[in-house]
Short mmCIF file of C-alpha atoms in Angstrom, two decimals:
data_model
loop_
_atom_site.label_atom_id
_atom_site.label_comp_id
_atom_site.label_asym_id
_atom_site.label_seq_id
_atom_site.Cartn_x
_atom_site.Cartn_y
_atom_site.Cartn_z
CA UNK A 1 -29.59 45.06 -98.75
CA UNK A 2 -28.00 44.35 -95.67
CA UNK A 3 -24.08 42.98 -95.50
CA UNK A 4 -23.44 43.00 -92.26
CA UNK A 5 -25.75 43.49 -89.04
CA UNK A 6 -24.92 43.17 -85.69
CA UNK A 7 -26.87 43.74 -82.14
CA UNK A 8 -26.11 44.68 -78.97
CA UNK A 9 -22.40 42.60 -79.60
CA UNK A 10 -20.36 41.73 -76.59
CA UNK A 11 -16.66 40.60 -76.56
CA UNK A 12 -15.27 40.15 -72.92
CA UNK A 13 -12.17 39.43 -71.92
CA UNK A 14 -10.86 39.15 -68.15
CA UNK A 15 -9.26 42.18 -67.49
CA UNK A 16 -11.24 44.46 -70.41
CA UNK A 17 -14.23 44.61 -73.00
CA UNK A 18 -13.18 44.35 -77.11
CA UNK A 19 -16.76 44.97 -78.09
CA UNK A 20 -19.02 46.72 -76.09
CA UNK A 21 -22.71 46.21 -77.10
CA UNK A 22 -22.26 46.79 -80.50
CA UNK A 23 -25.24 47.42 -83.00
CA UNK A 24 -24.67 48.22 -86.34
CA UNK A 25 -26.07 47.77 -90.06
CA UNK A 26 -23.74 47.99 -93.11
CA UNK A 27 -25.04 47.86 -96.94
CA UNK A 28 -23.05 47.02 -99.97
CA UNK A 29 -20.00 48.75 -101.16
CA UNK A 30 -16.74 49.86 -99.46
CA UNK A 31 -17.25 50.61 -95.84
CA UNK A 32 -14.26 51.64 -93.83
CA UNK A 33 -13.67 50.98 -89.85
CA UNK A 34 -11.42 52.91 -88.36
CA UNK A 35 -10.14 53.12 -85.23
CA UNK A 36 -6.46 53.57 -83.53
CA UNK A 37 -4.60 49.96 -82.85
CA UNK A 38 -6.06 48.16 -80.47
CA UNK A 39 -9.50 49.33 -80.94
CA UNK A 40 -10.94 46.05 -81.12
CA UNK A 41 -11.20 45.86 -85.34
CA UNK A 42 -9.86 42.78 -85.34
CA UNK A 43 -11.98 41.21 -82.75
CA UNK A 44 -15.03 42.08 -84.82
CA UNK A 45 -13.49 40.77 -87.49
CA UNK A 46 -12.96 37.26 -86.11
CA UNK A 47 -16.82 37.00 -84.60
CA UNK A 48 -18.11 37.91 -87.77
CA UNK A 49 -16.48 35.10 -89.61
CA UNK A 50 -17.83 32.90 -86.74
CA UNK A 51 -13.76 32.12 -85.11
CA UNK A 52 -14.17 33.52 -82.24
CA UNK A 53 -17.72 33.59 -80.26
CA UNK A 54 -19.60 36.75 -78.83
CA UNK A 55 -20.13 37.25 -75.22
CA UNK A 56 -23.09 38.81 -75.85
CA UNK A 57 -25.60 39.91 -78.56
CA UNK A 58 -25.97 38.96 -82.45
CA UNK A 59 -24.10 38.93 -85.29
CA UNK A 60 -25.32 38.04 -89.02
CA UNK A 61 -23.38 38.01 -92.30
CA UNK A 62 -24.89 38.45 -95.45
CA UNK A 63 -27.69 37.05 -93.23
CA UNK A 64 -26.25 34.05 -91.58
CA UNK A 65 -26.06 33.77 -88.06
CA UNK A 66 -22.73 33.84 -86.77
CA UNK A 67 -22.96 31.67 -84.04
CA UNK A 68 -24.69 29.18 -86.29
CA UNK A 69 -23.34 29.16 -89.36
CA UNK A 70 -19.82 30.44 -89.57
CA UNK A 71 -18.78 27.60 -92.12
CA UNK A 72 -21.56 28.87 -94.16
CA UNK A 73 -20.26 32.74 -94.01
CA UNK A 74 -16.86 31.52 -94.52
CA UNK A 75 -17.64 29.81 -98.22
CA UNK A 76 -18.97 33.21 -99.13
CA UNK A 77 -16.56 35.78 -97.02
CA UNK A 78 -13.08 36.32 -97.97
CA UNK A 79 -10.36 37.29 -95.45
CA UNK A 80 -7.38 38.85 -95.42
CA UNK A 81 -5.79 39.18 -91.98
CA UNK A 82 -3.46 41.65 -90.98
CA UNK A 83 -0.42 39.64 -90.12
CA UNK A 84 2.12 38.45 -92.10
CA UNK A 85 1.17 34.29 -92.11
CA UNK A 86 2.51 33.09 -95.47
CA UNK A 87 4.45 30.50 -96.24
CA UNK A 88 8.12 31.44 -97.81
CA UNK A 89 8.66 28.04 -99.32
CA UNK A 90 5.77 28.34 -102.03
CA UNK A 91 5.06 30.28 -104.93
CA UNK A 92 2.11 32.56 -104.80
CA UNK A 93 0.78 30.40 -107.25
CA UNK A 94 1.20 27.42 -105.44
CA UNK A 95 -0.68 29.17 -102.43
CA UNK A 96 -3.79 30.72 -103.85
CA UNK A 97 -4.47 27.51 -105.56
CA UNK A 98 -4.19 25.73 -102.65
CA UNK A 99 -6.41 28.30 -101.09
CA UNK A 100 -8.64 28.25 -103.87
CA UNK A 101 -9.02 24.11 -103.50
CA UNK A 102 -10.21 24.41 -99.67
CA UNK A 103 -12.78 26.94 -100.62
CA UNK A 104 -14.19 23.89 -102.57
CA UNK A 105 -13.00 24.62 -106.31
CA UNK A 106 -12.28 21.81 -108.73
CA UNK A 107 -8.22 21.94 -109.46
CA UNK A 108 -8.93 23.16 -112.83
CA UNK A 109 -11.11 25.86 -111.85
CA UNK A 110 -8.66 26.83 -109.21
CA UNK A 111 -5.71 27.02 -111.55
CA UNK A 112 -7.78 29.28 -114.04
CA UNK A 113 -9.23 31.42 -110.64
CA UNK A 114 -5.63 31.69 -109.51
CA UNK A 115 -4.04 33.20 -112.50
CA UNK A 116 -7.01 35.55 -112.74
CA UNK A 117 -6.66 36.53 -109.87
CA UNK A 118 -2.92 37.44 -109.57
CA UNK A 119 -2.79 39.19 -112.56
CA UNK A 120 -5.60 41.29 -111.09
CA UNK A 121 -3.71 41.90 -108.30
CA UNK A 122 -0.57 42.44 -110.17
CA UNK A 123 1.49 39.73 -109.29
CA UNK A 124 0.68 37.43 -112.64
CA UNK A 125 4.87 37.90 -114.35
CA UNK A 126 6.12 36.56 -110.54
CA UNK A 127 3.44 34.27 -109.78
CA UNK A 128 6.07 31.32 -109.90
CA UNK A 129 8.53 32.92 -107.42
CA UNK A 130 8.89 31.54 -103.77
CA UNK A 131 6.87 33.99 -101.67
CA UNK A 132 9.87 34.21 -98.91
CA UNK A 133 11.33 36.85 -101.63
CA UNK A 134 8.74 39.03 -102.43
CA UNK A 135 8.45 42.46 -101.08
CA UNK A 136 6.31 43.36 -98.24
CA UNK A 137 3.93 45.59 -101.11
CA UNK A 138 3.82 41.64 -102.86
CA UNK A 139 3.03 40.18 -99.93
CA UNK A 140 0.02 42.17 -99.14
CA UNK A 141 -1.11 41.09 -102.76
CA UNK A 142 -0.98 37.71 -102.11
CA UNK A 143 -2.62 38.26 -99.22
CA UNK A 144 -5.37 40.12 -101.32
CA UNK A 145 -5.50 37.62 -104.05
CA UNK A 146 -6.00 34.40 -101.78
CA UNK A 147 -8.78 36.76 -100.34
CA UNK A 148 -10.79 36.92 -103.85
CA UNK A 149 -9.71 33.60 -105.68
CA UNK A 150 -13.45 32.32 -104.76
CA UNK A 151 -14.91 35.14 -105.73
CA UNK A 152 -16.78 36.11 -102.31
CA UNK A 153 -19.74 38.55 -102.14
CA UNK A 154 -17.68 39.90 -99.36
CA UNK A 155 -14.54 40.46 -98.04
CA UNK A 156 -12.65 41.78 -94.82
CA UNK A 157 -9.58 43.46 -95.40
CA UNK A 158 -7.62 44.18 -91.68
CA UNK A 159 -4.89 46.99 -92.19
CA UNK A 160 -4.41 45.70 -95.64
CA UNK A 161 -1.72 48.71 -96.42
CA UNK A 162 0.38 48.16 -92.88
CA UNK A 163 3.95 48.03 -93.98
CA UNK A 164 3.46 50.11 -97.26
CA UNK A 165 5.24 53.08 -98.50
CA UNK A 166 3.47 55.31 -100.18
CA UNK A 167 2.93 54.26 -103.83
CA UNK A 168 2.47 51.13 -102.25
CA UNK A 169 -0.18 52.48 -100.60
CA UNK A 170 -1.96 54.05 -102.89
CA UNK A 171 -1.64 50.85 -105.39
CA UNK A 172 -3.48 48.81 -102.85
CA UNK A 173 -6.20 51.67 -102.44
CA UNK A 174 -6.63 51.41 -105.85
CA UNK A 175 -7.19 47.59 -105.61
CA UNK A 176 -9.17 47.66 -103.17
CA UNK A 177 -11.68 50.30 -104.82
CA UNK A 178 -11.88 48.24 -107.98
CA UNK A 179 -12.61 44.70 -105.92
CA UNK A 180 -16.27 46.84 -105.82
CA UNK A 181 -16.41 48.89 -108.61
CA UNK A 182 -14.77 46.16 -111.02
CA UNK A 183 -16.33 42.70 -109.45
CA UNK A 184 -19.55 43.80 -107.42
CA UNK A 185 -17.91 42.53 -103.92
CA UNK A 186 -18.39 44.56 -100.48
CA UNK A 187 -15.64 45.43 -99.13
CA UNK A 188 -15.26 45.69 -94.90
CA UNK A 189 -11.55 47.74 -94.84
CA UNK A 190 -10.17 48.41 -91.31
CA UNK A 191 -7.66 51.28 -90.81
CA UNK A 192 -5.94 53.43 -88.42
CA UNK A 193 -5.06 55.97 -90.97
CA UNK A 194 -7.74 58.26 -91.85
CA UNK A 195 -6.81 59.96 -94.91
CA UNK A 196 -6.77 56.16 -96.52
CA UNK A 197 -10.74 55.65 -95.84
CA UNK A 198 -11.69 58.89 -97.18
CA UNK A 199 -10.14 58.15 -100.31
CA UNK A 200 -11.33 54.82 -100.89
CA UNK A 201 -14.38 54.30 -98.67
CA UNK A 202 -18.35 54.95 -99.55
CA UNK A 203 -18.88 54.75 -95.79
CA UNK A 204 -16.92 55.12 -92.80
CA UNK A 205 -17.99 54.04 -88.64
CA UNK A 206 -15.37 55.57 -86.69
CA UNK A 207 -14.82 54.49 -83.08
CA UNK A 208 -12.48 55.09 -80.49
CA UNK A 209 -12.38 54.62 -77.04
CA UNK A 210 -15.23 51.96 -77.33
CA UNK A 211 -17.60 55.18 -78.55
CA UNK A 212 -18.38 55.21 -81.78
CA UNK A 213 -17.36 59.18 -83.35
CA UNK A 214 -19.35 59.04 -86.42
CA UNK A 215 -21.13 56.85 -88.67
CA UNK A 216 -21.87 57.96 -91.96
CA UNK A 217 -21.01 58.41 -96.14
CA UNK A 218 -17.50 59.66 -96.69
CA UNK A 219 -19.24 62.94 -98.56
CA UNK A 220 -20.57 63.84 -95.24
CA UNK A 221 -17.33 64.19 -93.71
CA UNK A 222 -15.62 66.10 -96.51
CA UNK A 223 -18.34 68.16 -98.15
CA UNK A 224 -17.92 71.37 -98.64
CA UNK A 225 -18.58 73.95 -95.76
CA UNK A 226 -19.58 77.53 -95.63
CA UNK A 227 -16.07 78.03 -93.93
CA UNK A 228 -13.64 80.20 -96.32
CA UNK A 229 -9.77 79.47 -96.09
CA UNK A 230 -7.51 81.90 -97.08
CA UNK A 231 -3.74 81.74 -97.61
CA UNK A 232 -1.59 85.07 -98.21
CA UNK A 233 1.97 86.10 -99.16
CA UNK A 234 3.76 88.30 -96.94
CA UNK A 235 5.41 91.76 -97.74
CA UNK A 236 8.09 94.26 -96.70
CA UNK A 237 5.13 96.41 -94.65
CA UNK A 238 3.77 93.24 -93.34
CA UNK A 239 5.83 90.74 -92.68
CA UNK A 240 3.91 88.33 -91.42
CA UNK A 241 0.48 88.16 -93.92
CA UNK A 242 -1.37 86.09 -92.05
CA UNK A 243 -1.73 87.91 -88.70
CA UNK A 244 -2.37 91.46 -90.86
CA UNK A 245 -5.27 89.82 -92.34
CA UNK A 246 -6.37 88.13 -89.37
CA UNK A 247 -6.17 91.57 -87.89
CA UNK A 248 -7.56 93.78 -90.24
CA UNK A 249 -10.49 91.14 -90.78
CA UNK A 250 -11.05 91.34 -87.08
CA UNK A 251 -10.79 95.20 -86.90
CA UNK A 252 -14.06 94.89 -89.37
CA UNK A 253 -15.54 92.44 -87.04
CA UNK A 254 -14.99 89.27 -89.19
CA UNK A 255 -13.97 86.69 -86.37
CA UNK A 256 -11.51 84.44 -87.74
CA UNK A 257 -9.38 81.13 -86.23
CA UNK A 258 -6.11 79.49 -87.54
CA UNK A 259 -6.00 75.63 -89.50
CA UNK A 260 -4.04 74.09 -86.27
CA UNK A 261 -4.81 70.60 -86.26
CA UNK A 262 -1.71 69.58 -88.24
CA UNK A 263 -3.60 69.76 -92.02
CA UNK A 264 -0.98 70.85 -94.96
CA UNK A 265 -0.72 74.76 -94.41
CA UNK A 266 -1.86 74.39 -90.66
CA UNK A 267 -0.65 78.07 -89.19
CA UNK A 268 -0.58 79.97 -92.52
CA UNK A 269 -3.93 79.36 -93.29
CA UNK A 270 -7.49 82.02 -91.89
CA UNK A 271 -10.34 80.78 -91.63
CA UNK A 272 -13.55 82.05 -91.02
CA UNK A 273 -17.45 81.45 -91.71
CA UNK A 274 -18.64 83.00 -95.72
CA UNK A 275 -21.99 84.66 -94.33
CA UNK A 276 -22.65 85.97 -97.55
CA UNK A 277 -20.91 86.51 -101.07
CA UNK A 278 -20.20 89.90 -99.72
CA UNK A 279 -18.06 88.21 -97.17
CA UNK A 280 -15.75 86.90 -100.44
CA UNK A 281 -15.90 91.16 -101.62
CA UNK A 282 -14.46 91.94 -98.08
CA UNK A 283 -11.37 89.48 -98.45
CA UNK A 284 -10.82 90.73 -101.90
CA UNK A 285 -10.60 94.06 -100.61
CA UNK A 286 -9.00 93.94 -97.09
CA UNK A 287 -5.98 91.55 -99.23
CA UNK A 288 -5.80 94.14 -101.83
CA UNK A 289 -5.29 97.17 -99.28
CA UNK A 290 -2.71 95.37 -97.31
CA UNK A 291 -0.52 94.54 -100.22
CA UNK A 292 -0.67 91.22 -99.99
CA UNK A 293 -0.77 88.06 -102.54
CA UNK A 294 -3.54 85.92 -102.29
CA UNK A 295 -2.27 82.60 -103.05
CA UNK A 296 -5.89 80.70 -102.44
CA UNK A 297 -9.21 81.57 -101.26
CA UNK A 298 -11.65 78.67 -100.98
CA UNK A 299 -14.14 76.89 -99.59
CA UNK A 300 -12.66 74.53 -96.77
CA UNK A 301 -13.52 70.93 -97.10
CA UNK A 302 -13.83 68.59 -93.74
CA UNK A 303 -11.41 65.83 -93.04
CA UNK A 304 -11.94 62.70 -91.37
CA UNK A 305 -9.09 63.25 -89.03
CA UNK A 306 -11.19 66.29 -87.39
CA UNK A 307 -14.07 64.14 -85.87
CA UNK A 308 -10.98 62.93 -83.48
CA UNK A 309 -10.35 66.44 -82.45
CA UNK A 310 -13.30 67.36 -81.65
CA UNK A 311 -14.25 64.62 -79.70
CA UNK A 312 -11.14 65.22 -77.59
CA UNK A 313 -11.89 68.71 -77.56
CA UNK A 314 -14.79 68.10 -76.05
CA UNK A 315 -14.12 65.23 -73.72
CA UNK A 316 -11.56 68.13 -72.74
CA UNK A 317 -14.37 70.15 -71.83
CA UNK A 318 -16.17 67.49 -70.36
CA UNK A 319 -19.22 67.77 -73.30
CA UNK A 320 -21.09 65.10 -74.48
CA UNK A 321 -19.33 62.65 -76.82
CA UNK A 322 -21.63 62.70 -79.61
CA UNK A 323 -19.50 63.84 -82.84
CA UNK A 324 -20.71 67.51 -83.92
CA UNK A 325 -22.31 67.41 -87.29
CA UNK A 326 -23.16 63.65 -87.62
CA UNK A 327 -26.46 63.09 -89.73
CA UNK A 328 -28.98 60.92 -89.53
CA UNK A 329 -28.11 57.78 -91.35
CA UNK A 330 -30.55 55.61 -93.84
CA UNK A 331 -30.86 52.39 -91.85
CA UNK A 332 -28.76 50.27 -93.82
CA UNK A 333 -25.85 51.77 -93.19
CA UNK A 334 -26.49 53.52 -89.39
CA UNK A 335 -23.92 52.36 -86.91
CA UNK A 336 -25.74 52.96 -83.28
CA UNK A 337 -22.96 51.69 -81.39
CA UNK A 338 -19.36 51.37 -80.98
CA UNK A 339 -16.71 48.90 -80.28
CA UNK A 340 -14.26 49.72 -76.90
CA UNK A 341 -10.40 49.73 -76.94
CA UNK A 342 -8.92 45.97 -76.37
CA UNK A 343 -5.75 44.48 -77.84
CA UNK A 344 -6.86 42.06 -80.18
CA UNK A 345 -5.64 38.54 -79.84
CA UNK A 346 -5.29 36.82 -83.05
CA UNK A 347 -6.10 33.36 -83.56
CA UNK A 348 -4.11 30.46 -85.17
CA UNK A 349 -6.61 29.52 -87.38
CA UNK A 350 -6.77 33.26 -88.82
CA UNK A 351 -3.11 33.84 -89.33
CA UNK A 352 -2.42 30.57 -91.40
CA UNK A 353 -2.70 28.91 -94.83
CA UNK A 354 -4.23 26.21 -92.72
CA UNK A 355 -6.75 28.70 -90.89
CA UNK A 356 -8.83 29.28 -93.97
CA UNK A 357 -10.82 26.08 -93.27
CA UNK A 358 -11.48 29.13 -93.39
CA UNK A 359 -13.77 30.55 -95.66
#
């Protein structure tokens, strides 16, 4: 089943192209759309909700054409906008009940669904307080609650962790994951923070500068490889144990390189390709000969951030921009083109409570 499909979808403004011939199919589950701020992610969501017309191409959400069935799509889809758009002088209960009523729920059902949804997002005890007195994290939970209150089939979450501290981010990411695992609601979540999507999503579509860097399952991004990461301690004989290990391995014909990409341990971790089990024996023997302490020796996992680094390196060398190691994807999850960088112009209808005519 395909929940989102686009074909040659483009959105052009007078000075910039926000979407450039975007073609993709997204299936059920939690899908992350990642790109730098202003990469066109919000513009795509507005088009998928039927709030902004595309310049050319076609798109469908839950089998409905966005150009002709915007109202029906918004009845079945929840939307959590990026920006703060909540009325400060009403309580969470009043606001979420109002949004439920706008989605077509009768009064009694709206109140019942509101109580259940606020309990799910952790605001049940604070539900009668004016929203203006809420913290940023609580406001984000209210926005998530109003996106879920009418029991949608799909939700669009636009930068849901914006403004949150690390603990708040972890809690929000947990809530997002539970939206699918507990209720079977598919999720499209946008973010410019790669690590968040790595932890939360089943599938990730990475875009940058109008180009598709990669589209694949999260496990394909982070799967273990034959690259081995080795970290050692120093000693009196070798005050720089990392350099000593690298030189000793080079003397035995083993090529190594640094993890210099800004990841934990960068500069203190030696990476090498494990061609066979003998590689591990060699590493053990060399570390013992040098009298170094072995902190860790493990198969290394890819991080999504590496896709961007590889892309930048290829661009600097004039090489093709396709992401390295991208595996063929099932048709239901394969994005075959991407968006171009452009600031998204937020429509008032999607930033206010009244805009949820919304769904």
